[in-house]
Short mmCIF file of C-alpha atoms in Angstrom, two decimals:
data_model
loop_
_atom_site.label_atom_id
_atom_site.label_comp_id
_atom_site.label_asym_id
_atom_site.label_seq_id
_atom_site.Cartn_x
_atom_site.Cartn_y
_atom_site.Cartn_z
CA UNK A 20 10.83 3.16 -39.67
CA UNK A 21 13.80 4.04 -37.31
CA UNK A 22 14.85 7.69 -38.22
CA UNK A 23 16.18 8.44 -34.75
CA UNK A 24 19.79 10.32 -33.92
CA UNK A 25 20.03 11.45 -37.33
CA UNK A 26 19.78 15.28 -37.06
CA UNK A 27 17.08 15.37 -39.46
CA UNK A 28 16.17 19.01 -38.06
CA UNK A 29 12.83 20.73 -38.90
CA UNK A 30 13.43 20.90 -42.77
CA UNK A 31 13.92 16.79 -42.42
CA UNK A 32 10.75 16.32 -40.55
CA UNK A 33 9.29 18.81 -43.51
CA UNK A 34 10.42 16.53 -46.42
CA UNK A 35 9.80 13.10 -44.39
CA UNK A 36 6.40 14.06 -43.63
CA UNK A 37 5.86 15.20 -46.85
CA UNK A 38 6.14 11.85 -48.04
CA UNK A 39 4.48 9.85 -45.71
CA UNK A 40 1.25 11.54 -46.25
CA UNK A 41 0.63 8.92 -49.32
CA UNK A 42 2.36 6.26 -47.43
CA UNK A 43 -0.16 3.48 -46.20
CA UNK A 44 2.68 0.79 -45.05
CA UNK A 45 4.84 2.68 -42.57
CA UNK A 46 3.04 1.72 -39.20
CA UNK A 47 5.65 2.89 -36.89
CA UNK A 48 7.70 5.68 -36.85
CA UNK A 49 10.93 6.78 -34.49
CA UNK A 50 12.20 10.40 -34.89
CA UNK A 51 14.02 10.75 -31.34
CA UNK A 52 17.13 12.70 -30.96
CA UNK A 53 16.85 14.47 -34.28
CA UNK A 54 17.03 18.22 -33.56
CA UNK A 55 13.17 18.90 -34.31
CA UNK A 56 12.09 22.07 -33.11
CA UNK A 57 8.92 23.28 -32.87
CA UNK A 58 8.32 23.59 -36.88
CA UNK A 59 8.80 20.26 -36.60
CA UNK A 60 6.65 19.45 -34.32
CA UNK A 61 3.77 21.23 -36.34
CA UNK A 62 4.98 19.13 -39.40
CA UNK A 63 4.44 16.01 -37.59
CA UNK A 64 0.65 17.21 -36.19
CA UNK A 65 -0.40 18.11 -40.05
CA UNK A 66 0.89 14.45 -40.78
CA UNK A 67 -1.05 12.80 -37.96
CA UNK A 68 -3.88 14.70 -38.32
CA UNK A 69 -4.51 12.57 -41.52
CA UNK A 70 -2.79 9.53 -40.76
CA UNK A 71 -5.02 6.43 -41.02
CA UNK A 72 -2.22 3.45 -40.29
CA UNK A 73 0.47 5.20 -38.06
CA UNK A 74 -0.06 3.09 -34.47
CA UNK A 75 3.58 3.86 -33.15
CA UNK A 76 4.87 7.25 -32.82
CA UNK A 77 8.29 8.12 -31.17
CA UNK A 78 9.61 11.52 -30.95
CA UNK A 79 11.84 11.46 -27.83
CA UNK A 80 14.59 14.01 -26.62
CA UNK A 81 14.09 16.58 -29.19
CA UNK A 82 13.87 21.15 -29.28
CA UNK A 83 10.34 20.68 -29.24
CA UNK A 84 10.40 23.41 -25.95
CA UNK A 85 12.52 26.33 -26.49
CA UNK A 86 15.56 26.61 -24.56
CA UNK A 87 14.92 23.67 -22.69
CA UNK A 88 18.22 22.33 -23.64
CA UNK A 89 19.76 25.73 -24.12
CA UNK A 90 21.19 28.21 -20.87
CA UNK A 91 19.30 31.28 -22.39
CA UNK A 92 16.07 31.98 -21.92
CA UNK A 93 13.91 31.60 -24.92
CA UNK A 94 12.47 34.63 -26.78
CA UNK A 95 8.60 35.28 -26.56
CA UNK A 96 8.61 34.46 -29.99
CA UNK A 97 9.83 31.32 -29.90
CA UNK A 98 7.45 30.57 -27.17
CA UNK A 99 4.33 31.39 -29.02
CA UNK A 100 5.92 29.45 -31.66
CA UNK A 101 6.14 26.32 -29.84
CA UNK A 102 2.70 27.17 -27.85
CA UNK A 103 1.10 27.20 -31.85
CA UNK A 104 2.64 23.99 -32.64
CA UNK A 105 2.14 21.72 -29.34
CA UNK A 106 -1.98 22.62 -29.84
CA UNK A 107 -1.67 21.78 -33.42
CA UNK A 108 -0.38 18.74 -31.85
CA UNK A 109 -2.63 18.36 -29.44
CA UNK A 110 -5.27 19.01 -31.55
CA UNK A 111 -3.71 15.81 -34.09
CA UNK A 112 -3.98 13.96 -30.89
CA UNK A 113 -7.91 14.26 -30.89
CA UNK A 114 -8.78 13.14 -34.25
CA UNK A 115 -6.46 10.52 -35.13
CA UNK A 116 -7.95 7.11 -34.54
CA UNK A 117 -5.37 4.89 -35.25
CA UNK A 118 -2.71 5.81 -33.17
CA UNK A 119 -1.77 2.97 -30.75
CA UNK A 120 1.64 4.35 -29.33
CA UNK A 121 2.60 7.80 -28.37
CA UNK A 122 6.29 8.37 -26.81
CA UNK A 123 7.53 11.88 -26.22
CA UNK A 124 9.74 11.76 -23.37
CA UNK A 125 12.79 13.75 -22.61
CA UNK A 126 11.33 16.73 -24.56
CA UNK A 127 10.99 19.04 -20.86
CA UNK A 128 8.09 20.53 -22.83
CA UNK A 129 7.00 21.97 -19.52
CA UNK A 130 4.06 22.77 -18.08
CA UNK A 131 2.36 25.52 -20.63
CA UNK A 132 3.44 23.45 -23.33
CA UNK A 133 2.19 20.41 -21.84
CA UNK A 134 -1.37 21.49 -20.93
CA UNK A 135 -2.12 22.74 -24.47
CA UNK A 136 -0.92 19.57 -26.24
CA UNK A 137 -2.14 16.69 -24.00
CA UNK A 138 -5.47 18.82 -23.79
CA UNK A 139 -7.13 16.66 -26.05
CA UNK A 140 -5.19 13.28 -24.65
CA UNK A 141 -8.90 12.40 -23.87
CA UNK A 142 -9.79 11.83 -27.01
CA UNK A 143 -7.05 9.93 -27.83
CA UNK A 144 -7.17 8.29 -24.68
CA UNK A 145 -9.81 5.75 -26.46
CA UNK A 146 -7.47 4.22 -29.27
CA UNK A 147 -3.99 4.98 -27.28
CA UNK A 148 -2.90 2.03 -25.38
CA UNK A 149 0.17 3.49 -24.52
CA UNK A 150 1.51 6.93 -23.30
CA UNK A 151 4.86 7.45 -22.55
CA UNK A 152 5.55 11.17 -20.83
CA UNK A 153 8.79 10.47 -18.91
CA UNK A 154 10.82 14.01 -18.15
CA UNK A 155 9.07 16.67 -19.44
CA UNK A 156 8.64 18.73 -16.53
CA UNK A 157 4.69 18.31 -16.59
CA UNK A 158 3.86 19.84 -13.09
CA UNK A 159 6.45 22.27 -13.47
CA UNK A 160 10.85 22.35 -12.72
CA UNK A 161 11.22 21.69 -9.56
CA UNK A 162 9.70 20.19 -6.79
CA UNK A 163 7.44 22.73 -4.27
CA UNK A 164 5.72 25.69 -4.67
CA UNK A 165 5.32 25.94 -8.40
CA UNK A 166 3.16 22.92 -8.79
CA UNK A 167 1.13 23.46 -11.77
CA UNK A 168 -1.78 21.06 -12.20
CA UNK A 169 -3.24 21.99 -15.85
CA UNK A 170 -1.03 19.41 -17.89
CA UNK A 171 -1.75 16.54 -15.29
CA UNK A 172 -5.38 16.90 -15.14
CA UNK A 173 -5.95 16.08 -18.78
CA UNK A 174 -4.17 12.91 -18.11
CA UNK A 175 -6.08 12.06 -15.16
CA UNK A 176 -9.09 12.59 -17.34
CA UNK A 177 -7.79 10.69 -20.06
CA UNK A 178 -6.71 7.59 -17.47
CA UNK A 179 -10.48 7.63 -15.93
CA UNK A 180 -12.20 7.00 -19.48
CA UNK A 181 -9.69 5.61 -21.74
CA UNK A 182 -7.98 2.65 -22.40
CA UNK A 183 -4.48 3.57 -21.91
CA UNK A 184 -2.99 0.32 -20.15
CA UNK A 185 0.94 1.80 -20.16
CA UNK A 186 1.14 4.98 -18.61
CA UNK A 187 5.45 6.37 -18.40
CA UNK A 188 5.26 9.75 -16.24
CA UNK A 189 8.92 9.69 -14.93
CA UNK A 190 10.61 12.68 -13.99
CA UNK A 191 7.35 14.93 -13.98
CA UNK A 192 7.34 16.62 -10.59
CA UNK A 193 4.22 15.21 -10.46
CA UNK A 194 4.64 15.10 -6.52
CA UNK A 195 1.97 13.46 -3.69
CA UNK A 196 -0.90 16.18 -4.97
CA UNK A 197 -0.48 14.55 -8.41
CA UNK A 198 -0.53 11.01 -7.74
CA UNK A 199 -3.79 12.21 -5.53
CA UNK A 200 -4.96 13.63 -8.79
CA UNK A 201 -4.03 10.49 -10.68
CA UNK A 202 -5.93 8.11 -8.68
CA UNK A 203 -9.15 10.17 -7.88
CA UNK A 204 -8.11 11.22 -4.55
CA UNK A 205 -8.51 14.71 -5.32
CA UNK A 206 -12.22 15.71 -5.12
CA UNK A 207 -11.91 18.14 -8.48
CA UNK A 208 -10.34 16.15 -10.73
CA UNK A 209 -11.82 12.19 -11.43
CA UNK A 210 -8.74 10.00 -12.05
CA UNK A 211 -7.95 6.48 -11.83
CA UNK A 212 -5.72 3.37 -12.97
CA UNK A 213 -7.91 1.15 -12.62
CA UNK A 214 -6.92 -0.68 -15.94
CA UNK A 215 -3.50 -0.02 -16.41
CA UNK A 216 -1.16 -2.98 -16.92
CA UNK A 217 2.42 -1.16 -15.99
CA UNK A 218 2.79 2.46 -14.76
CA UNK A 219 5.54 4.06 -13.96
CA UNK A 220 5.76 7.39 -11.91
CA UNK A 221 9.53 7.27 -10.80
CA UNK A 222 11.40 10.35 -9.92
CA UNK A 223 8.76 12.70 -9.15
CA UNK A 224 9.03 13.61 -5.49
CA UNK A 225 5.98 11.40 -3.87
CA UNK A 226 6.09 11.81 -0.28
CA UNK A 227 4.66 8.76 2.17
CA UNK A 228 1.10 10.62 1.29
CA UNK A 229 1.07 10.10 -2.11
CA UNK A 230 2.51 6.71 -1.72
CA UNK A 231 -0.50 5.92 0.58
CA UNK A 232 -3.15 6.97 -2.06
CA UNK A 233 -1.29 4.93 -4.85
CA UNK A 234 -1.40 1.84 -2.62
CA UNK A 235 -4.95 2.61 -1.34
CA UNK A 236 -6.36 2.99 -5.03
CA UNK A 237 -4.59 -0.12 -6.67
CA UNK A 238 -5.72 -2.51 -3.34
CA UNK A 239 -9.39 -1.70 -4.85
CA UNK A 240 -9.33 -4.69 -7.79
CA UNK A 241 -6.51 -2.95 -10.06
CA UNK A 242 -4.91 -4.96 -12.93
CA UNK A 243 -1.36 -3.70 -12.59
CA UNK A 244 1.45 -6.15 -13.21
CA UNK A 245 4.13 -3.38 -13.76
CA UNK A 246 4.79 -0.84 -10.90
CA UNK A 247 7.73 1.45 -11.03
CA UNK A 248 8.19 4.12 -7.82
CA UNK A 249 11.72 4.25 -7.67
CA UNK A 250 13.63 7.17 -7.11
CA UNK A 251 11.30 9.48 -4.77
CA UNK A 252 11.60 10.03 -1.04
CA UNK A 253 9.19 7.97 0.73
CA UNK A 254 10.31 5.73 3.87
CA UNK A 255 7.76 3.71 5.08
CA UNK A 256 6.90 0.74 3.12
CA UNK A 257 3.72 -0.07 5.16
CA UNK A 258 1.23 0.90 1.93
CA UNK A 259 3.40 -1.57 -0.04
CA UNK A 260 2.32 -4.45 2.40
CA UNK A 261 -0.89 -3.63 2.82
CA UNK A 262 -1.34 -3.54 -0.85
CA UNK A 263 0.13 -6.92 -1.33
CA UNK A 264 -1.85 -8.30 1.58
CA UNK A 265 -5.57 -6.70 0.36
CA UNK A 266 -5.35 -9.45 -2.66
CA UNK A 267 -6.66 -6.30 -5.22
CA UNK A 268 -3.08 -6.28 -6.84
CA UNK A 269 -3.33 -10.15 -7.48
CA UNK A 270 -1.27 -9.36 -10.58
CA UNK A 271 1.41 -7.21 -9.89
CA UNK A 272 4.49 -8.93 -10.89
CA UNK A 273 7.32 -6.54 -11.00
CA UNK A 274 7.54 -3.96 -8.19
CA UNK A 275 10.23 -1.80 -8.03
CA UNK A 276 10.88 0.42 -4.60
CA UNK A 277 15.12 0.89 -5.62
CA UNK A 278 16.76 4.81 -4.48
CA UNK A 279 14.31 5.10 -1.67
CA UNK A 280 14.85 6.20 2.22
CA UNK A 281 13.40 2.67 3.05
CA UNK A 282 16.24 1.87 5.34
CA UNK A 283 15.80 4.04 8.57
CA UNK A 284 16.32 2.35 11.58
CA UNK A 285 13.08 3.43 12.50
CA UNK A 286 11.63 1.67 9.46
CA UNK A 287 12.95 -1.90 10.06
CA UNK A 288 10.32 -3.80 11.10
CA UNK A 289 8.05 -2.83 8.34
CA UNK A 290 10.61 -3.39 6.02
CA UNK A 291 10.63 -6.47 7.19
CA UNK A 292 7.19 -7.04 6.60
CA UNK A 293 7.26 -5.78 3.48
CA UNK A 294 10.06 -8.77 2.57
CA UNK A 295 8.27 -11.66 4.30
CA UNK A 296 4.90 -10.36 2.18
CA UNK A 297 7.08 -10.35 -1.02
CA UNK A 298 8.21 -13.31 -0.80
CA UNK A 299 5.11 -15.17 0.13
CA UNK A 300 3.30 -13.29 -2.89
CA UNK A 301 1.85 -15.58 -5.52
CA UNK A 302 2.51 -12.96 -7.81
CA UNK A 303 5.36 -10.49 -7.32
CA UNK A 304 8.16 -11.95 -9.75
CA UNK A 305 10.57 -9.18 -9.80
CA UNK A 306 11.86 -6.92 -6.49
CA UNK A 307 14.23 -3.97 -6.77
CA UNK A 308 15.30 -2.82 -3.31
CA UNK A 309 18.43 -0.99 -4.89
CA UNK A 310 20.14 2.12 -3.63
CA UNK A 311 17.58 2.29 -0.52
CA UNK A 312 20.51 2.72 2.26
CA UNK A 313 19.66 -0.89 4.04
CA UNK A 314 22.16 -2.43 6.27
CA UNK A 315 23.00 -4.74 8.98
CA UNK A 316 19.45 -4.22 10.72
CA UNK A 317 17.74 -5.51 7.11
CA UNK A 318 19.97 -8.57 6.78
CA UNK A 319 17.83 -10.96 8.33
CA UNK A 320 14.89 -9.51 6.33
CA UNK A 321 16.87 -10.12 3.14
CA UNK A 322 18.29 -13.61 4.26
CA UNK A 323 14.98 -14.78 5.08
CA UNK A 324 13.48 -13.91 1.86
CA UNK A 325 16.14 -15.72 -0.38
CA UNK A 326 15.40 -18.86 1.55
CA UNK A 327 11.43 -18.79 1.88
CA UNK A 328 10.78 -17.12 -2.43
CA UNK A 329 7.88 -18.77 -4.45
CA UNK A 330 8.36 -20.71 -7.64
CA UNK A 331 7.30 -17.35 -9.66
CA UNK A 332 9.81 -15.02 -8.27
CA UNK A 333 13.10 -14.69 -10.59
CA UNK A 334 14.61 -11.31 -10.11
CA UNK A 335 16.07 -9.48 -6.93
CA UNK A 336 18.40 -6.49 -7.18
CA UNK A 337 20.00 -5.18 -3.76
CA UNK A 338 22.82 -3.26 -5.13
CA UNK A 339 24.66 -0.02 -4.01
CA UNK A 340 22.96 -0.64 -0.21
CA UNK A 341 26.84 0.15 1.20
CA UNK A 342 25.87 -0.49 5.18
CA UNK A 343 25.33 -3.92 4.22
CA UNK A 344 28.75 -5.87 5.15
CA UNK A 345 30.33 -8.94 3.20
CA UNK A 346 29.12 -10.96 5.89
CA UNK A 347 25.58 -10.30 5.40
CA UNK A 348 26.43 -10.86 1.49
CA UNK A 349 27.68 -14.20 2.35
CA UNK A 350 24.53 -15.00 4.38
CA UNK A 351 22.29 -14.04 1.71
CA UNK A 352 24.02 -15.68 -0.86
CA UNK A 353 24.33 -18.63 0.79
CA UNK A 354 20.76 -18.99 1.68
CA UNK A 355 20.51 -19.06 -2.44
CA UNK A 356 22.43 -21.89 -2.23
CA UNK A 357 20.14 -24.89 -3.79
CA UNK A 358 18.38 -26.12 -6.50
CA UNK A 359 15.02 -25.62 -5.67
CA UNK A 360 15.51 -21.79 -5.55
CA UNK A 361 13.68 -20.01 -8.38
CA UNK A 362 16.06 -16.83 -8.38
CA UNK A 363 17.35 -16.00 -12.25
CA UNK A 364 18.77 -12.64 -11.39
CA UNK A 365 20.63 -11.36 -8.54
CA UNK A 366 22.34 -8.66 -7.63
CA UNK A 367 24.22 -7.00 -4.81
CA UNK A 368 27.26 -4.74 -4.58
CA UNK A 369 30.54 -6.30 -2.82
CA UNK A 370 30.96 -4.37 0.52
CA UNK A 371 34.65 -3.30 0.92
CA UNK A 372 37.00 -5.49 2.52
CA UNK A 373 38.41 -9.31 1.60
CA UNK A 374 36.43 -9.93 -1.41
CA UNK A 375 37.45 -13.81 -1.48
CA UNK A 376 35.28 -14.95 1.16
CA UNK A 377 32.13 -13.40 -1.03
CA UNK A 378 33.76 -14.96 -4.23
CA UNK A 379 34.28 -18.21 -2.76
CA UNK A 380 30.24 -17.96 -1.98
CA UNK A 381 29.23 -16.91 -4.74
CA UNK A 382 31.20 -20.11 -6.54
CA UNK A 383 29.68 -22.49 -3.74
CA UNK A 384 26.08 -21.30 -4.78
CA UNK A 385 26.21 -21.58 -8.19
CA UNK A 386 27.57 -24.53 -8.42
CA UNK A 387 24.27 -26.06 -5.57
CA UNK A 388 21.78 -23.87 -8.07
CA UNK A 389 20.90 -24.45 -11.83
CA UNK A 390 18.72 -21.46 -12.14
CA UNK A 391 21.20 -18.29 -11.39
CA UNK A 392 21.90 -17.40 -14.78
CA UNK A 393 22.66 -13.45 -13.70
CA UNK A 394 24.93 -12.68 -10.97
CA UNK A 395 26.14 -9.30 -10.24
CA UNK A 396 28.57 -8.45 -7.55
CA UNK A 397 30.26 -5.46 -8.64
CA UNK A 398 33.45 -6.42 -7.31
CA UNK A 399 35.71 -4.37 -9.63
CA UNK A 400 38.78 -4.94 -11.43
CA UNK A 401 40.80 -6.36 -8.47
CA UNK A 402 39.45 -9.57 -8.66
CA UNK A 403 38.90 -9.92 -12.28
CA UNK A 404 41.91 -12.67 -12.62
CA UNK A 405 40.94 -14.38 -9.75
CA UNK A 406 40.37 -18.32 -10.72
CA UNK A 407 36.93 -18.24 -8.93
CA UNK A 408 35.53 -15.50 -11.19
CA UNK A 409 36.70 -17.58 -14.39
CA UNK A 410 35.02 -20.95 -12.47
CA UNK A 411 31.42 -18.51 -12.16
CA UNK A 412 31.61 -17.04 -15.71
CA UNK A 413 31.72 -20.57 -16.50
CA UNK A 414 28.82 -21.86 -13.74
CA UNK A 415 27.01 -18.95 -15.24
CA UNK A 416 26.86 -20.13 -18.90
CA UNK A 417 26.06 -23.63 -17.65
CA UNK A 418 22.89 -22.36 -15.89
CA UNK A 419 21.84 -20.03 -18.89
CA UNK A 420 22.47 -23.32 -21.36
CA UNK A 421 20.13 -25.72 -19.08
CA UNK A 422 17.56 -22.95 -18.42
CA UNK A 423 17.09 -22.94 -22.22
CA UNK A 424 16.76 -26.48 -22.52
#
């Protein structure tokens, strides 16, 4: 049942709930974007609580937290308000069994409000396959000094003996000492992702320490096929090889490194090393080396891997890198050009200047390679009547038709 951007509001959730307490068909339910403040929120823990066939929840980017979307500060009552309704929550959490699904992001509960609803994640850790957290401002609102670790202990505990196998902790400030936390490297609190099948802990400030204790943890046998650690300020992407060379992340398929400081010029050899790894993997499938600030001194790197990917790898997005110049576009789209490369997807922002030479290349490669059914340039409205882009909308559909067949 999809209820979501509806401005149900509290009274909503009231009546809704009301009747779903005798419901025993409705298995999923989606109340995102709805207005639901923390009466709400209460109303949806008494419902829970009982619940013997909801497996889906989804309650994203609501007023669960006071003033969280609001420029005044909220009111103490309001605060013991919401404190009152995320343990009743919480407390739902622990003795439902049947609940499968739990997504709450972009709710900036916060840390207080965090640590007294996922305090009995735990429990729930044993039925919940999948917990989705993303921007709630778990460790606290900004990244440094006010690091609170309450919230992300509970899930640490709940990752070590659960069977959680998605795990969505996006914009959390969760930091280097929380992924430390998260994988056990912190001697007072026992975490580890040992068995999850996709995490993703972009946008949370993790440093080149907490990158090496991700990498060190999932080298040791981990199951992950997912990883997503875009968006934080790492540089080195030595970890990265060495976990793809230790043969414990045999599965990881989709790895994706985009809006990192992984093109220093001090960093260009192991970046390189991290491509030639990448695309000798058995495995990886998907690379997103987006917004990272490569240029000329990657090219080779990047040529080199479009000529030498396995049959397995489909997808690689090297957009808005702008040091990278139309010639080096040409050279790596060229090097795409034949049919025995696997590619599906690629993408990479035209560099200014004479954008025919990169059309003209683009035209050339599609036309050597059935499998590019997704090209992405971003050349912008000046070329959009040009006859080569109407000759690669059609190369385009040609591929996508005989990739079907």
């Amino acid at each position: 049942l999809d209820l979501s951007g509806n401005e149900l509001g509290d009274a909503g959730i009231r009546l809704l709930c009301s009747c779903l307490k005798e419901n025993k068909s409705i298995t999923t339910l989606d109340v995102s974007s709805n207005n639901i403040g923390p009466k709400g929120l209460a109303y949806l823990a008494s419902w829970i609580k009982g619940s013997t066939v909801i497996s889906t929840l989804i309650a994203q980017n609501n007023n669960f937290a006071p003033g969280a979307h609001s420029k005044k500060p909220p009111t103490k009552k309001s605060l013991k308000e919401a404190l009152r309704a995320a343990t009743e929550f919480g407390e739902a959490l622990g003795v439902n069994k049947s609940l499968r699904v739990l997504r709450l992001g972009g709710n900036h509960f916060g840390p207080m409000l965090s640590a007294a609803l996922l305090e009995s994640l735990p429990a729930a850790a044993n039925t919940l396959e999948e917990f989705a957290y993303e921007n709630n401002d778990l460790c606290g609102t900004r990244a440094g000094a006010d690091f609170d670790s309450t919230a992300l202990r509970h899930v640490a505990v709940a990752l070590e003996s659960g069977g959680i196998s998605t795990l969505r902790l996006a914009g959390n400030f969760i930091q280097s000492q929380g992924v430390k936390m998260l994988v056990g490297a912190d001697p007072e609190c026992a975490g580890s992702l040992d068995g999850l099948l996709s995490i993703d802990i972009s946008r949370n400030f993790i440093d080149a320490a907490g990158l090496e204790a991700l990498c060190t943890h999932l080298a040791k046998d981990s199951v992950v096929v997912t990883l997503d650690i875009s968006f934080n300020i790492f540089e080195s992407t030595r970890p990265i090889t060495q976990l793809l060379t230790a043969g414990g992340a045999s599965n990881l398929s989709h790895l994706h490194l985009n809006n990192n400081r992984l093109g220093g010029s001090d960093q260009v050899a192991d970046f390189a090393a991290l491509l030639e790894v990448a695309g000798a993997s058995k495995s990886i499938s998907t690379l997103n080396i987006s917004g990272c600030d490569l240029g000329v001194d990657n090219a080779s790197g990047l040529v080199n891997l479009c000529k030498k990917v396995r049959p397995q790898f489909e997808t690689l997005h090297v957009e808005t890198n702008p040091r990278l110049t139309i010639e080096n576009a040409i050279a790596m789209i060229g090097s795409l050009a034949h049919n025995d490369c696997p590619l599906r997807s690629f993408r990479i922002s035209a560099p200014s200047g004479d954008h025919h030479p990169l059309l003209k290349a683009v035209t050339t490669m599609l036309d050597a390679n059935h499998t590019i059914s997704d090209v992405t340039c971003a050349f912008g409205m000046s070329v959009a009547e040009e006859p080569e882009v109407q000759m690669i909308q059609q190369l385009l559909l040609l591929n996508g038709m005989h990739l079907r067949q």
